[in-house]
CSV table of C-alpha atoms in Angstrom, one decimal:
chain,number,residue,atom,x,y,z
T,59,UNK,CA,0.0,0.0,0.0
T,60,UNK,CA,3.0,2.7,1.4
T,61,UNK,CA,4.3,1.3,-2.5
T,62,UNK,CA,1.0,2.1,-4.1
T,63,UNK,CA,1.1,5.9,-2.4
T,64,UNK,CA,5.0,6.4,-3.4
T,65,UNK,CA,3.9,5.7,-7.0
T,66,UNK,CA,0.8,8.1,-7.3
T,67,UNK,CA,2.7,10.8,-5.4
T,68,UNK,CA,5.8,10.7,-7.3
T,69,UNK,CA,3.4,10.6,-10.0
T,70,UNK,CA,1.1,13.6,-9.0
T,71,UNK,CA,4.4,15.8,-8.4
T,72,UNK,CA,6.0,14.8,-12.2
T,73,UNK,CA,2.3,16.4,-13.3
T,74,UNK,CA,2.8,19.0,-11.1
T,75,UNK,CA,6.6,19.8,-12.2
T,76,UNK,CA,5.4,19.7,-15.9
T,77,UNK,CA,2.7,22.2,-15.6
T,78,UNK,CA,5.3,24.7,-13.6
T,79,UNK,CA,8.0,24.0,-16.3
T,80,UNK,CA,5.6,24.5,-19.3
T,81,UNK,CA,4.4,27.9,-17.7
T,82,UNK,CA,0.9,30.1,-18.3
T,83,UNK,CA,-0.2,32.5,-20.4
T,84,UNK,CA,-1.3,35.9,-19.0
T,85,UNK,CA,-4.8,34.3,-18.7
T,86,UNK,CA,-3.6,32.0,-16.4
T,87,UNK,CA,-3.5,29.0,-19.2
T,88,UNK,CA,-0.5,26.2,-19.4
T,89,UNK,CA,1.6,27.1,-22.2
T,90,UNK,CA,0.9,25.0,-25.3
T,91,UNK,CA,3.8,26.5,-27.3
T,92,UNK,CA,6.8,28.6,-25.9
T,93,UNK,CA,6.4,32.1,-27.7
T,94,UNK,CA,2.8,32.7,-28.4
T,95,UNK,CA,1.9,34.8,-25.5
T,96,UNK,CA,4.2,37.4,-27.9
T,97,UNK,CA,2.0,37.4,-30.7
T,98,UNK,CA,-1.4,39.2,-30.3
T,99,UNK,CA,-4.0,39.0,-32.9
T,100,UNK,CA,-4.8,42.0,-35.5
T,101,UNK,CA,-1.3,43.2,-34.3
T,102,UNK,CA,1.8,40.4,-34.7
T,103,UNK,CA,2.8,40.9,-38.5
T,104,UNK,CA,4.2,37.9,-40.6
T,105,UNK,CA,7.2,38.5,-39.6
T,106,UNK,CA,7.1,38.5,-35.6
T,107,UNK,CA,5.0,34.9,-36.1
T,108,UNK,CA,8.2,34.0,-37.7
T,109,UNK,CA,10.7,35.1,-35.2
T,110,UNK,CA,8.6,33.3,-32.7
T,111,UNK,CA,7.6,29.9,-34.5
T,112,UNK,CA,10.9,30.1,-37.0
T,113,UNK,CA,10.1,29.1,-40.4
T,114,UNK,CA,7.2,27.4,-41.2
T,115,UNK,CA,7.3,24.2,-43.1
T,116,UNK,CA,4.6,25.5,-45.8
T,117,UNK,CA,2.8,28.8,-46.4
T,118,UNK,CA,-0.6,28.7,-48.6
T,119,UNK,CA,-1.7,31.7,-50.5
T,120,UNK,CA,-5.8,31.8,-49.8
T,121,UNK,CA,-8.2,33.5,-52.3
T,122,UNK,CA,-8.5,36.8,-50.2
T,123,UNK,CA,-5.2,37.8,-50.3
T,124,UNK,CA,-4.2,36.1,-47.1
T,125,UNK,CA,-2.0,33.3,-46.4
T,126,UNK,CA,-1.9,30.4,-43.8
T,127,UNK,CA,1.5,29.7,-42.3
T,128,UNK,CA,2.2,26.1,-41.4
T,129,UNK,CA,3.9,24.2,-38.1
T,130,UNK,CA,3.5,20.4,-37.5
T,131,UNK,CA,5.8,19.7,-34.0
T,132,UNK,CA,6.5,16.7,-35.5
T,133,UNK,CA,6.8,13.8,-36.7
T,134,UNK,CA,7.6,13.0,-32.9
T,135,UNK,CA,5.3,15.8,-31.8
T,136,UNK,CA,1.4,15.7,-31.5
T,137,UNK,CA,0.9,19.7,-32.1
T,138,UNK,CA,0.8,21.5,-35.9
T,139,UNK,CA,-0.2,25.0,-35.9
T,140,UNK,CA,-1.8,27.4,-38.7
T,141,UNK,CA,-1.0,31.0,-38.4
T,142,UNK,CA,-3.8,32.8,-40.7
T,143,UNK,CA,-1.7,36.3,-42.1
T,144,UNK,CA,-4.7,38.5,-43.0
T,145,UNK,CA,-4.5,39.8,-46.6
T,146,UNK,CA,-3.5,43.0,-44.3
T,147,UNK,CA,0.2,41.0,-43.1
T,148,UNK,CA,-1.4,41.2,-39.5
T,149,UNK,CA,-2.0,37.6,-37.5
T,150,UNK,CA,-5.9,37.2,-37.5
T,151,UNK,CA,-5.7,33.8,-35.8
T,152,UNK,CA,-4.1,30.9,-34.7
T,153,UNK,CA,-4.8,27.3,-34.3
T,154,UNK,CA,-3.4,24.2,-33.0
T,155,UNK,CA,-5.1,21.9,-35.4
T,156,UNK,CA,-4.7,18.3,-34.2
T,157,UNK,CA,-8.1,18.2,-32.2
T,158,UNK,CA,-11.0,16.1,-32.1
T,159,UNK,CA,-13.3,19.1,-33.5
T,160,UNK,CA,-11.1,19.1,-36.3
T,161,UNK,CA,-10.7,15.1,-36.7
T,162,UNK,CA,-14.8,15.0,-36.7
T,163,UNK,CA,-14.9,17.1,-39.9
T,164,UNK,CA,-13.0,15.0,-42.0
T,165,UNK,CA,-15.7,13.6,-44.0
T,166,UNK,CA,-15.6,10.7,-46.9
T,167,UNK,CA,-15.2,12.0,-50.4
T,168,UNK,CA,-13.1,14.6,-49.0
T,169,UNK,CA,-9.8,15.4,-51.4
T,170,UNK,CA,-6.4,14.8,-50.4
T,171,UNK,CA,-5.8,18.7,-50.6
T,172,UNK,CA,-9.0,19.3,-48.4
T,173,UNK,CA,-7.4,17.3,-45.7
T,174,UNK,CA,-3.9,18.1,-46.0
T,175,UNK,CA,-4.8,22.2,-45.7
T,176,UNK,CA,-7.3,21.4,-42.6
T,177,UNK,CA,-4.7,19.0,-40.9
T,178,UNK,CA,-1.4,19.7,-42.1
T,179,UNK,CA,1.6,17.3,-43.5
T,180,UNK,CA,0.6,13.9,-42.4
T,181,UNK,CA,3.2,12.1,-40.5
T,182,UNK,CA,3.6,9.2,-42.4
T,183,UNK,CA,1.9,8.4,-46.1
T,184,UNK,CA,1.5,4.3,-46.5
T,185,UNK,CA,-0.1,2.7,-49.4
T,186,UNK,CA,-1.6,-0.6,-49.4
T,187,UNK,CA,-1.7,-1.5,-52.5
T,188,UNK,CA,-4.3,-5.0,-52.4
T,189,UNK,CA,-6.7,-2.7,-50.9
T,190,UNK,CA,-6.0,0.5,-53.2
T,191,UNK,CA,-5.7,2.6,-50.2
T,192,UNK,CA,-3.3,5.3,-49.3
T,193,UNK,CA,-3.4,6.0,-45.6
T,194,UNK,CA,-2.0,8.9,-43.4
T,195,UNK,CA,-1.4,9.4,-40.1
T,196,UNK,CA,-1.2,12.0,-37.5
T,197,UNK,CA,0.0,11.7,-34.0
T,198,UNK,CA,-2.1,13.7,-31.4
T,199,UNK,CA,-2.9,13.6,-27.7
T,200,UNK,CA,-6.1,12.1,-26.5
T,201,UNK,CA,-5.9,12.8,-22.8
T,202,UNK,CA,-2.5,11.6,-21.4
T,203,UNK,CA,-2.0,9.2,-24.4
T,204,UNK,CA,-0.6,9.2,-27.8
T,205,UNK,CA,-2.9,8.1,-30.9
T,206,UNK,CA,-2.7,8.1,-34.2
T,207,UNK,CA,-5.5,9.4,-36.6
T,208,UNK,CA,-5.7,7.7,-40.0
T,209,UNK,CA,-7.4,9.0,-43.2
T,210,UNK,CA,-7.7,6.5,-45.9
T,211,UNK,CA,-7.7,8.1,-49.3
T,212,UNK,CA,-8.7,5.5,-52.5
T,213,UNK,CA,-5.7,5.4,-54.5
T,214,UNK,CA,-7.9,5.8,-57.7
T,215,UNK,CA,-10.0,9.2,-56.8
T,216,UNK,CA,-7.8,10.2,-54.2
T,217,UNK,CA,-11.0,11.0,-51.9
T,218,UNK,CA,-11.7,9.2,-48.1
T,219,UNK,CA,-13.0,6.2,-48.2
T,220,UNK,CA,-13.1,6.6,-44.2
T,221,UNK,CA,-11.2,7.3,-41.2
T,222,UNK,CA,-9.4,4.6,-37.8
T,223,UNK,CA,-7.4,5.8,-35.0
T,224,UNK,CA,-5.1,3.6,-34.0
T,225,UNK,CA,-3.3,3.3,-30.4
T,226,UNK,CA,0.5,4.1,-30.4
T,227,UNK,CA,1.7,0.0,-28.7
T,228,UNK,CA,4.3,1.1,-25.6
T,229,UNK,CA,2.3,3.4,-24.5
């Protein structure tokens, strides 16, 4: 029992370390990401999101004159990030995107694009041949553990066919 106590205190205090190490925003928030309690929305240009988040690993040009800056923490990590750069060069938002609201609006017959610029760069890209499917995977947090949401595109049309998450073994 004395064993049993040890454990969940030693285990409660690692929680309680991380949360002090990670930090909180001025709202009293953990951190998610080190630097984005500098950028403030409608007044951060391009530029300070770069000098916070570094360079992003893809920029999309949007109809309106805006662009979306991209940052998967991966393809350890379980956190990508969209920066949206008004057509103005101000920061309008921000989003980490690897979240169950997201996840639920992936939707069969959905393109490869489609996915990829609600998502981000997959972490892995398999194709199974015998069943003419491509899948991709993210790696996200569900709670305390580690999944992995798959999207399986048909090979042919390159649209969902339908969506898995799979549990990360070791963990």
């Amino acid at each position: 029992m004395t064993m049993i106590k040890n454990n969940l205190l030693a285990r409660l205090l690692a929680v309680c370390a991380t949360v002090l190490a990670l930090g909180c925003d001025r709202n009293g928030n953990p951190v998610e990401e080190f630097g984005l309690d500098k950028l403030n929305k409608g007044v951060s240009t391009e530029a300070d999101v770069r000098g916070v988040m570094g360079q992003p690993d893809s920029v999309r040009e949007e109809s309106d004159g805006g662009r979306t800056l991209e940052y998967p923490k991966g393809p350890q990590g379980v956190r990508t990030w969209m920066f949206r750069i008004g057509a103005d060069g101000k920061l309008s938002d921000y989003q980490q995107v690897l979240t169950a609201e997201n996840f639920d609006r992936v939707q069969k017959g959905m393109t490869r694009e489609e996915v990829r610029n609600m998502l981000g760069r997959p972490r892995t890209v398999v194709p199974f041949a015998r069943k003419q499917e491509e899948v991709w995977d993210w790696k996200y947090l569900y709670v305390h553990e580690e999944r992995l949401f798959n999207v399986h595109f048909d090979m042919q049309t390159g649209k969902v066919v339908r969506m898995s998450i799979s549990e990360i073994s070791g963990h």
